Coordinates of C-alpha atoms in Angstrom, one line a residue:
M1284 CA 350.4 17.4 208.0
S1285 CA 352.3 18.1 211.1
L1286 CA 352.6 14.7 212.0
F1287 CA 353.6 13.7 208.3
H1288 CA 356.4 16.3 208.5
W1289 CA 358.0 15.3 211.8
G1290 CA 356.9 11.4 211.4
V1291 CA 358.4 8.5 209.4
H1292 CA 359.9 10.7 206.6
A1293 CA 361.7 12.7 209.2
W1294 CA 363.1 10.1 211.2
V1295 CA 363.9 7.8 208.2
V1296 CA 366.9 10.3 207.1
Y1297 CA 368.5 10.2 211.1
S1298 CA 367.8 6.4 210.9
L1299 CA 369.2 5.6 208.0
V1300 CA 372.7 8.1 208.5
G1301 CA 373.1 6.9 212.3
L1302 CA 372.8 3.1 211.0
C1303 CA 375.4 3.4 208.4
M1304 CA 377.8 5.2 210.8
A1305 CA 377.2 2.8 213.5
F1306 CA 378.0 -0.1 211.0
V1307 CA 381.1 0.8 209.3
T1308 CA 382.4 2.5 212.6
Y1309 CA 381.5 -1.1 214.9
R1310 CA 382.0 -3.6 212.5
R1311 CA 384.3 -2.4 210.1
D1312 CA 386.6 -0.4 212.5
L1313 CA 386.2 2.8 210.4
P1314 CA 386.3 6.6 212.2
M1315 CA 382.8 8.1 213.0
T1316 CA 382.5 10.4 210.0
M1317 CA 380.1 11.0 206.8
R1318 CA 383.1 9.6 204.8
S1319 CA 383.2 6.6 206.4
C1320 CA 379.5 5.8 205.6
F1321 CA 380.9 6.1 201.6
Y1322 CA 383.6 3.3 202.3
P1323 CA 381.2 0.8 200.1
L1324 CA 381.3 2.7 196.8
L1325 CA 384.7 4.8 197.2
G1326 CA 386.8 2.3 198.7
D1327 CA 390.4 3.9 200.0
W1328 CA 389.2 7.3 198.3
I1329 CA 387.2 8.2 201.2
Y1330 CA 391.2 8.8 203.1
G1331 CA 392.0 11.6 200.2
I1332 CA 390.2 14.7 198.8
V1333 CA 387.1 13.0 197.8
G1334 CA 386.6 12.1 201.7
D1335 CA 387.4 15.9 202.9
V1336 CA 385.1 16.8 200.4
I1337 CA 382.4 14.5 202.1
D1338 CA 382.8 15.7 205.3
I1339 CA 383.2 19.6 204.7
I1340 CA 379.5 19.6 203.2
S1341 CA 378.4 17.4 206.1
I1342 CA 379.7 20.4 208.6
V1343 CA 378.6 23.0 206.3
S1344 CA 375.4 21.2 206.4
T1345 CA 374.8 20.5 209.7
M1346 CA 376.0 24.6 210.2
F1347 CA 373.0 25.5 207.8
G1348 CA 370.6 22.9 210.2
V1349 CA 371.9 25.1 213.1
C1350 CA 371.6 28.4 211.9
T1351 CA 367.8 27.6 210.7
T1352 CA 366.9 26.0 214.2
L1353 CA 368.9 29.4 216.1
G1354 CA 366.5 31.7 213.6
L1355 CA 363.5 30.1 214.0
G1356 CA 364.2 29.2 217.6
A1357 CA 364.7 33.1 218.2
M1358 CA 361.9 34.7 216.3
T1359 CA 359.6 31.9 218.7
I1360 CA 361.4 33.4 221.8
N1361 CA 360.8 37.0 220.8
S1362 CA 357.3 36.4 219.9
G1363 CA 356.3 34.7 223.3
V1364 CA 358.3 37.1 225.7
N1365 CA 356.8 40.1 224.0
R1366 CA 353.7 38.6 224.3
V1367 CA 354.5 38.6 227.8
N1368 CA 356.1 42.0 228.1
S1369 CA 355.4 44.6 225.5
D1370 CA 358.4 46.2 226.1
F1371 CA 360.4 43.4 224.7
S1372 CA 359.6 44.0 221.4
E1373 CA 359.6 42.1 218.5
S1374 CA 363.2 43.3 216.8
V1375 CA 366.1 42.0 214.6
D1376 CA 368.0 43.6 217.7
N1377 CA 366.4 41.4 220.2
Q1378 CA 366.3 38.5 218.4
I1379 CA 369.9 38.9 218.3
I1380 CA 370.5 39.2 221.7
I1381 CA 368.6 35.8 222.3
I1382 CA 370.8 34.3 219.7
W1383 CA 374.1 35.3 222.0
V1384 CA 371.9 33.8 225.1
V1385 CA 370.9 30.4 223.8
T1386 CA 374.6 30.3 221.8
A1387 CA 376.5 31.1 225.1
M1388 CA 374.5 28.3 227.2
A1389 CA 375.3 25.9 224.5
T1390 CA 378.8 26.8 224.6
I1391 CA 378.8 26.4 228.6
S1392 CA 377.4 23.2 228.5
V1393 CA 379.5 21.9 226.0
I1394 CA 382.9 23.2 228.1
T1395 CA 381.6 21.5 230.3
G1396 CA 381.7 18.0 228.9
L1397 CA 379.1 15.5 227.8
K1398 CA 378.4 14.2 231.2
M1399 CA 377.6 17.4 233.1
G1400 CA 377.1 19.8 230.7
V1401 CA 375.1 18.3 228.0
R1402 CA 373.8 16.1 229.7
R1403 CA 372.2 18.2 232.5
L1404 CA 371.1 20.6 229.8
S1405 CA 369.2 18.2 228.0
E1406 CA 367.3 16.2 231.1
I1407 CA 366.3 20.0 232.0
C1408 CA 364.8 20.9 229.0
F1409 CA 363.1 17.5 228.5
G1410 CA 361.9 18.0 231.6
L1411 CA 360.8 20.7 231.3
G1412 CA 359.1 20.3 228.1
V1413 CA 357.1 17.0 229.7
A1414 CA 356.2 18.9 232.5
L1415 CA 354.6 21.7 230.1
M1416 CA 353.2 19.0 227.9
L1417 CA 351.2 17.1 230.9
I1418 CA 350.0 20.1 232.5
I1419 CA 348.5 20.8 229.2
L1420 CA 347.0 17.2 228.7
F1421 CA 345.7 17.2 232.1
Y1422 CA 344.5 20.6 232.9
D1423 CA 342.8 20.5 229.0
K1424 CA 340.3 18.0 228.0
T1425 CA 342.2 14.7 228.2
F1426 CA 340.0 12.4 227.0
F1427 CA 339.3 14.6 223.8
L1428 CA 343.3 14.9 223.5
L1429 CA 343.9 11.4 223.7
N1430 CA 341.3 10.5 221.7
L1431 CA 342.6 12.9 219.2
Y1432 CA 346.2 11.1 219.5
V1433 CA 344.6 8.0 218.5
Q1434 CA 342.5 8.7 215.5
S1435 CA 345.7 11.0 214.2
I1436 CA 347.6 8.3 213.9
G1437 CA 344.9 6.3 212.0
Y1438 CA 344.9 9.2 209.4
Y1439 CA 348.0 9.1 209.1
L1440 CA 348.7 5.5 208.4
Q1441 CA 345.6 5.6 206.4
N1442 CA 346.9 8.3 204.3
F1443 CA 350.5 7.6 204.9
L1444 CA 351.8 6.8 201.0
Q1445 CA 349.2 9.8 199.3
I1446 CA 350.9 11.9 201.3
G1447 CA 354.2 11.2 200.6
F1448 CA 354.0 11.0 197.2
H1449 CA 351.9 14.0 197.0
T1450 CA 353.9 17.1 194.8
E1451 CA 351.4 19.5 194.2
A1452 CA 351.1 18.9 190.7
F1453 CA 347.6 20.6 189.3
A1454 CA 348.2 23.1 191.5
Q1455 CA 351.4 24.0 189.7
L1456 CA 349.1 24.1 186.7
G1457 CA 346.7 26.7 188.1
N1458 CA 344.0 24.2 187.8
A1459 CA 344.1 22.1 190.7
P1460 CA 340.7 19.7 191.3
D1461 CA 339.5 21.3 194.4
G1462 CA 339.7 24.8 193.5
K1463 CA 342.5 25.5 195.7
Q1464 CA 346.0 26.8 194.2
A1465 CA 348.7 26.5 196.5
P1466 CA 351.9 25.6 194.3
E1467 CA 354.2 27.1 196.6
W1468 CA 353.1 25.4 199.7
I1469 CA 354.8 22.4 199.6
D1470 CA 357.9 24.7 198.6
T1471 CA 357.6 26.5 201.9
W1472 CA 356.6 23.6 204.1
T1473 CA 357.2 20.1 203.0
I1474 CA 360.8 20.8 201.2
F1475 CA 361.6 23.2 203.9
Y1476 CA 361.4 20.3 206.3
W1477 CA 362.6 17.5 204.1
G1478 CA 365.7 19.7 203.8
W1479 CA 366.4 21.0 207.5
W1480 CA 366.0 17.1 208.3
I1481 CA 369.0 16.5 205.8
S1482 CA 371.0 19.1 206.9
W1483 CA 371.0 17.7 210.6
S1484 CA 371.6 14.5 209.5
P1485 CA 375.3 14.2 210.1
F1486 CA 375.0 15.5 213.5
V1487 CA 371.7 13.6 214.9
G1488 CA 372.9 10.6 212.6
M1489 CA 376.0 10.5 214.7
F1490 CA 374.7 10.9 218.1
I1491 CA 372.2 7.8 217.4
A1492 CA 375.3 5.9 216.3
R1493 CA 377.4 6.5 219.6
I1494 CA 374.3 5.7 221.9
S1495 CA 373.6 2.7 219.8
R1496 CA 376.6 0.5 220.2
G1497 CA 375.8 -3.1 220.8
R1498 CA 372.5 -2.8 219.1
T1499 CA 371.4 -4.9 216.6
I1500 CA 370.5 -3.8 213.3
R1501 CA 366.2 -4.7 214.0
S1502 CA 366.3 -3.1 217.7
Y1503 CA 368.2 0.4 216.3
I1504 CA 365.4 0.6 213.6
N1505 CA 362.7 -0.7 216.0
A1506 CA 363.9 2.2 218.4
T1507 CA 364.6 5.0 216.0
L1508 CA 361.5 4.6 214.0
T1509 CA 359.0 4.1 216.9
A1510 CA 359.5 6.1 220.1
P1511 CA 360.9 9.5 218.8
I1512 CA 358.1 9.1 217.0
L1513 CA 355.4 8.4 218.8
F1514 CA 356.3 10.7 221.0
S1515 CA 356.3 13.6 218.7
F1516 CA 353.2 13.0 217.6
L1517 CA 351.7 13.1 221.0
W1518 CA 353.2 16.4 221.4
F1519 CA 351.8 17.6 218.2
T1520 CA 348.1 16.0 219.0
I1521 CA 348.3 17.6 223.0
F1522 CA 349.7 21.3 221.8
G1523 CA 347.7 21.2 218.1
G1524 CA 344.6 20.0 219.3
A1525 CA 344.0 21.8 222.8
G1526 CA 345.1 25.3 220.1
L1527 CA 342.3 23.8 217.3
K1528 CA 339.9 23.3 219.9
M1529 CA 340.1 26.6 221.1
E1530 CA 340.1 28.0 217.5
R1531 CA 336.8 26.0 216.9
E1532 CA 335.0 27.0 220.4
A1533 CA 336.3 30.9 219.5
A1534 CA 334.0 30.3 215.9
L1535 CA 331.5 28.8 217.8
K1536 CA 330.9 32.0 219.4
G1537 CA 331.1 34.1 216.2
I1538 CA 334.4 35.6 217.6
N1539 CA 336.7 36.5 214.2
C1540 CA 339.0 38.4 212.8
S1541 CA 336.1 41.3 212.0
D1542 CA 334.7 41.0 215.4
E1543 CA 334.6 44.3 217.3
F1544 CA 336.8 42.9 220.1
G1545 CA 339.6 42.0 217.3
G1546 CA 342.4 43.2 216.1
T1547 CA 346.2 42.5 215.9
N1548 CA 347.4 41.7 219.6
S1549 CA 343.7 42.8 221.1
T1550 CA 343.4 41.2 224.9
E1551 CA 339.7 43.3 225.7
P1552 CA 337.5 41.5 227.1
L1553 CA 334.7 39.7 224.9
G1554 CA 331.4 41.6 227.0
N1555 CA 329.2 38.4 226.7
Y1556 CA 331.7 36.3 226.9
S1557 CA 333.8 37.3 229.7
D1558 CA 335.2 33.7 230.4
Y1559 CA 337.7 34.6 227.7
H1560 CA 339.9 37.0 226.2
V1561 CA 340.9 36.9 222.6
V1562 CA 344.4 37.0 221.0
V1563 CA 344.4 37.5 217.4
R1564 CA 347.8 36.6 215.4
R1565 CA 348.5 37.2 212.3
R1566 CA 348.4 33.7 209.6
C1567 CA 345.1 32.9 209.4
T1568 CA 343.9 29.6 209.7
L1569 CA 339.7 30.5 209.6
T1570 CA 338.6 31.0 206.2
Y1571 CA 336.7 33.8 207.0
C1572 CA 339.4 36.4 208.3
N1573 CA 343.0 37.4 207.6
N1574 CA 344.0 36.7 211.2
M1575 CA 344.2 33.6 213.3
V1576 CA 341.9 33.8 216.3
T1577 CA 343.0 32.1 219.1
L1578 CA 341.0 32.0 222.2
V1579 CA 342.3 31.6 225.6
S1580 CA 341.1 30.8 229.2
F1581 CA 340.6 33.8 231.3

């Protein structure tokens, strides 16, 4: 499902908006704004109140997308720092501090200019991310992760149309054929992601349009719907595959939330399993417990 949420269905939103902006800007000499995308439908009305409303909606939409990303990112950073240093508690106050720090860094990068600040910060973040991904790839079971990458793409292509039209219809009636009722799942995951992508589309679409000048429409579509998607799939396969592998190893060793070594945030040695520590987190993915067990090499 991660490949579905972050795959073609996500990037087609960015690609479509970017293509519209690029076409009306470079071929019709219109301003690179969201209102220009509606010129074929509205004509000169885009220069009036209607166009202003379109631009305002796109700005507000982007603001909501940025706020969502900042909020989720702050919670993730707070949780990670707390895992390393328990003195830094998971609290709203600390998350606000993280948001201020991230906002300050982003502001400095923007002030220093696109070629220096934004570019350098992006290169550093991308480099650190790739380095971390490669470390996990080569320090874990490399062939397993590579095979999982190929296999996951195969399953994704096989079920592409089915999951794209899946709406949890019978689950909403309370009598799903498989007996698993989760009518709210699609709202809190799939629909949430779609709204997130759409909110970011004016910003990301404009960025893609700016760096795509001189490209043909065919090369533009090929680039935006292949490279970023395949890289996203690789990222999720490596991190998700490594996590699932450790979880399955924990289950095979009989480690679960009812284990005497379990408990929230437990990091006690596992007796006979001295090669591992167990870290218990909320949000269960194992069917027999209320928490998720993640096995971490000791």
